[in-house]
């Protein structure tokens, strides 16, 4: 869990550029129909990714789709954690444009290329 604000600012920060692309933890709890303590547990267990933006922990909205967390996200987060990535670095990896995917790994996780994203995360870890 990243508690400090990185030196980067504004457009340099990883993740959705649009403020509407982020959810606060209470918003995530509401969307997933869970208690806020369960959302905190999911973050601790690397089932969900949260970083601080403007002093508030937030989750990219596209990682929480259809009232659930993207299926392969926990596996990818654990693989990136094994590779030594902290939350900001994992977020940067998920939102780095990749010409061989339709946009970014975060977008691909929501579609047919989710297993390819997981395979790439595994390759980073080893």
GROMACS .gro file of C-alpha atoms in nm:
model
  126
    1UNK     CA    1   0.000   0.000   0.000
    2UNK     CA    2   0.148   0.332  -0.101
    3UNK     CA    3   0.095   0.591   0.171
    4UNK     CA    4   0.323   0.864   0.049
    5UNK     CA    5   0.262   1.093  -0.242
    6UNK     CA    6   0.523   1.037  -0.514
    7UNK     CA    7   0.738   1.318  -0.646
    8UNK     CA    8   0.551   1.304  -0.974
    9UNK     CA    9   0.257   1.535  -1.019
   10UNK     CA   10  -0.040   1.579  -1.250
   11UNK     CA   11  -0.001   1.409  -1.585
   12UNK     CA   12   0.314   1.228  -1.465
   13UNK     CA   13   0.112   1.014  -1.224
   14UNK     CA   14   0.010   0.669  -1.343
   15UNK     CA   15  -0.350   0.568  -1.382
   16UNK     CA   16  -0.657   0.727  -1.536
   17UNK     CA   17  -0.603   1.092  -1.629
   18UNK     CA   18  -0.969   1.182  -1.579
   19UNK     CA   19  -1.064   1.230  -1.211
   20UNK     CA   20  -1.390   1.045  -1.290
   21UNK     CA   21  -1.177   0.740  -1.368
   22UNK     CA   22  -1.101   0.697  -0.998
   23UNK     CA   23  -1.312   0.561  -0.712
   24UNK     CA   24  -1.268   0.633  -0.343
   25UNK     CA   25  -1.271   0.331  -0.114
   26UNK     CA   26  -1.629   0.401   0.003
   27UNK     CA   27  -1.731   0.416  -0.366
   28UNK     CA   28  -1.562   0.079  -0.425
   29UNK     CA   29  -1.741  -0.069  -0.124
   30UNK     CA   30  -2.073   0.055  -0.259
   31UNK     CA   31  -2.005  -0.068  -0.611
   32UNK     CA   32  -1.902  -0.413  -0.488
   33UNK     CA   33  -2.174  -0.421  -0.221
   34UNK     CA   34  -1.913  -0.489   0.049
   35UNK     CA   35  -1.819  -0.330   0.378
   36UNK     CA   36  -1.536  -0.078   0.376
   37UNK     CA   37  -1.335  -0.312   0.600
   38UNK     CA   38  -1.364  -0.587   0.335
   39UNK     CA   39  -1.232  -0.342   0.072
   40UNK     CA   40  -0.935  -0.263   0.297
   41UNK     CA   41  -0.874  -0.638   0.336
   42UNK     CA   42  -0.886  -0.686  -0.042
   43UNK     CA   43  -0.619  -0.417  -0.080
   44UNK     CA   44  -0.400  -0.580   0.186
   45UNK     CA   45  -0.445  -0.919   0.018
   46UNK     CA   46  -0.343  -0.774  -0.323
   47UNK     CA   47  -0.686  -0.846  -0.470
   48UNK     CA   48  -0.731  -0.477  -0.546
   49UNK     CA   49  -0.495  -0.185  -0.604
   50UNK     CA   50  -0.529   0.151  -0.428
   51UNK     CA   51  -0.295   0.450  -0.437
   52UNK     CA   52  -0.311   0.799  -0.289
   53UNK     CA   53  -0.425   1.079  -0.513
   54UNK     CA   54  -0.479   1.423  -0.360
   55UNK     CA   55  -0.428   1.266  -0.018
   56UNK     CA   56  -0.711   1.014  -0.062
   57UNK     CA   57  -0.672   0.643  -0.136
   58UNK     CA   58  -0.834   0.570  -0.472
   59UNK     CA   59  -0.884   0.276  -0.706
   60UNK     CA   60  -0.894   0.305  -1.087
   61UNK     CA   61  -1.261   0.259  -1.179
   62UNK     CA   62  -1.187   0.031  -1.474
   63UNK     CA   63  -1.034  -0.228  -1.239
   64UNK     CA   64  -1.376  -0.266  -1.076
   65UNK     CA   65  -1.624  -0.367  -1.346
   66UNK     CA   66  -1.975  -0.511  -1.334
   67UNK     CA   67  -1.988  -0.507  -0.953
   68UNK     CA   68  -1.674  -0.719  -0.924
   69UNK     CA   69  -1.296  -0.686  -0.944
   70UNK     CA   70  -1.151  -0.788  -1.281
   71UNK     CA   71  -1.101  -1.163  -1.273
   72UNK     CA   72  -0.726  -1.175  -1.339
   73UNK     CA   73  -0.633  -0.859  -1.145
   74UNK     CA   74  -0.540  -1.033  -0.816
   75UNK     CA   75  -0.310  -1.275  -0.999
   76UNK     CA   76  -0.141  -0.994  -1.190
   77UNK     CA   77  -0.098  -0.788  -0.872
   78UNK     CA   78   0.058  -1.082  -0.691
   79UNK     CA   79   0.296  -1.148  -0.980
   80UNK     CA   80   0.401  -0.783  -0.987
   81UNK     CA   81   0.445  -0.791  -0.608
   82UNK     CA   82   0.671  -1.096  -0.649
   83UNK     CA   83   0.874  -0.892  -0.896
   84UNK     CA   84   0.924  -0.624  -0.630
   85UNK     CA   85   0.677  -0.370  -0.767
   86UNK     CA   86   0.514  -0.140  -0.513
   87UNK     CA   87   0.160  -0.012  -0.570
   88UNK     CA   88   0.266   0.293  -0.773
   89UNK     CA   89   0.496   0.082  -0.992
   90UNK     CA   90   0.222  -0.179  -1.043
   91UNK     CA   91  -0.020   0.096  -1.140
   92UNK     CA   92   0.235   0.241  -1.381
   93UNK     CA   93   0.285  -0.106  -1.537
   94UNK     CA   94  -0.092  -0.155  -1.573
   95UNK     CA   95  -0.140   0.183  -1.740
   96UNK     CA   96   0.168   0.192  -1.966
   97UNK     CA   97   0.063   0.203  -2.330
   98UNK     CA   98   0.148  -0.120  -2.509
   99UNK     CA   99   0.119  -0.124  -2.890
  100UNK     CA  100   0.074  -0.503  -2.893
  101UNK     CA  101  -0.235  -0.474  -2.672
  102UNK     CA  102  -0.543  -0.261  -2.725
  103UNK     CA  103  -0.409   0.030  -2.522
  104UNK     CA  104  -0.285  -0.072  -2.178
  105UNK     CA  105  -0.266  -0.393  -1.974
  106UNK     CA  106  -0.542  -0.249  -1.748
  107UNK     CA  107  -0.777  -0.223  -2.047
  108UNK     CA  108  -0.674  -0.566  -2.178
  109UNK     CA  109  -0.753  -0.724  -1.839
  110UNK     CA  110  -1.119  -0.652  -1.906
  111UNK     CA  111  -1.121  -0.841  -2.235
  112UNK     CA  112  -0.999  -1.145  -2.423
  113UNK     CA  113  -0.631  -1.064  -2.367
  114UNK     CA  114  -0.643  -1.095  -1.987
  115UNK     CA  115  -0.442  -1.417  -1.985
  116UNK     CA  116  -0.178  -1.255  -2.207
  117UNK     CA  117  -0.147  -0.971  -1.956
  118UNK     CA  118  -0.107  -1.226  -1.677
  119UNK     CA  119   0.160  -1.409  -1.879
  120UNK     CA  120   0.350  -1.081  -1.930
  121UNK     CA  121   0.330  -1.002  -1.559
  122UNK     CA  122   0.468  -1.349  -1.490
  123UNK     CA  123   0.757  -1.283  -1.728
  124UNK     CA  124   0.838  -0.960  -1.541
  125UNK     CA  125   0.847  -1.152  -1.213
  126UNK     CA  126   1.107  -1.403  -1.330
   0.00000   0.00000   0.00000
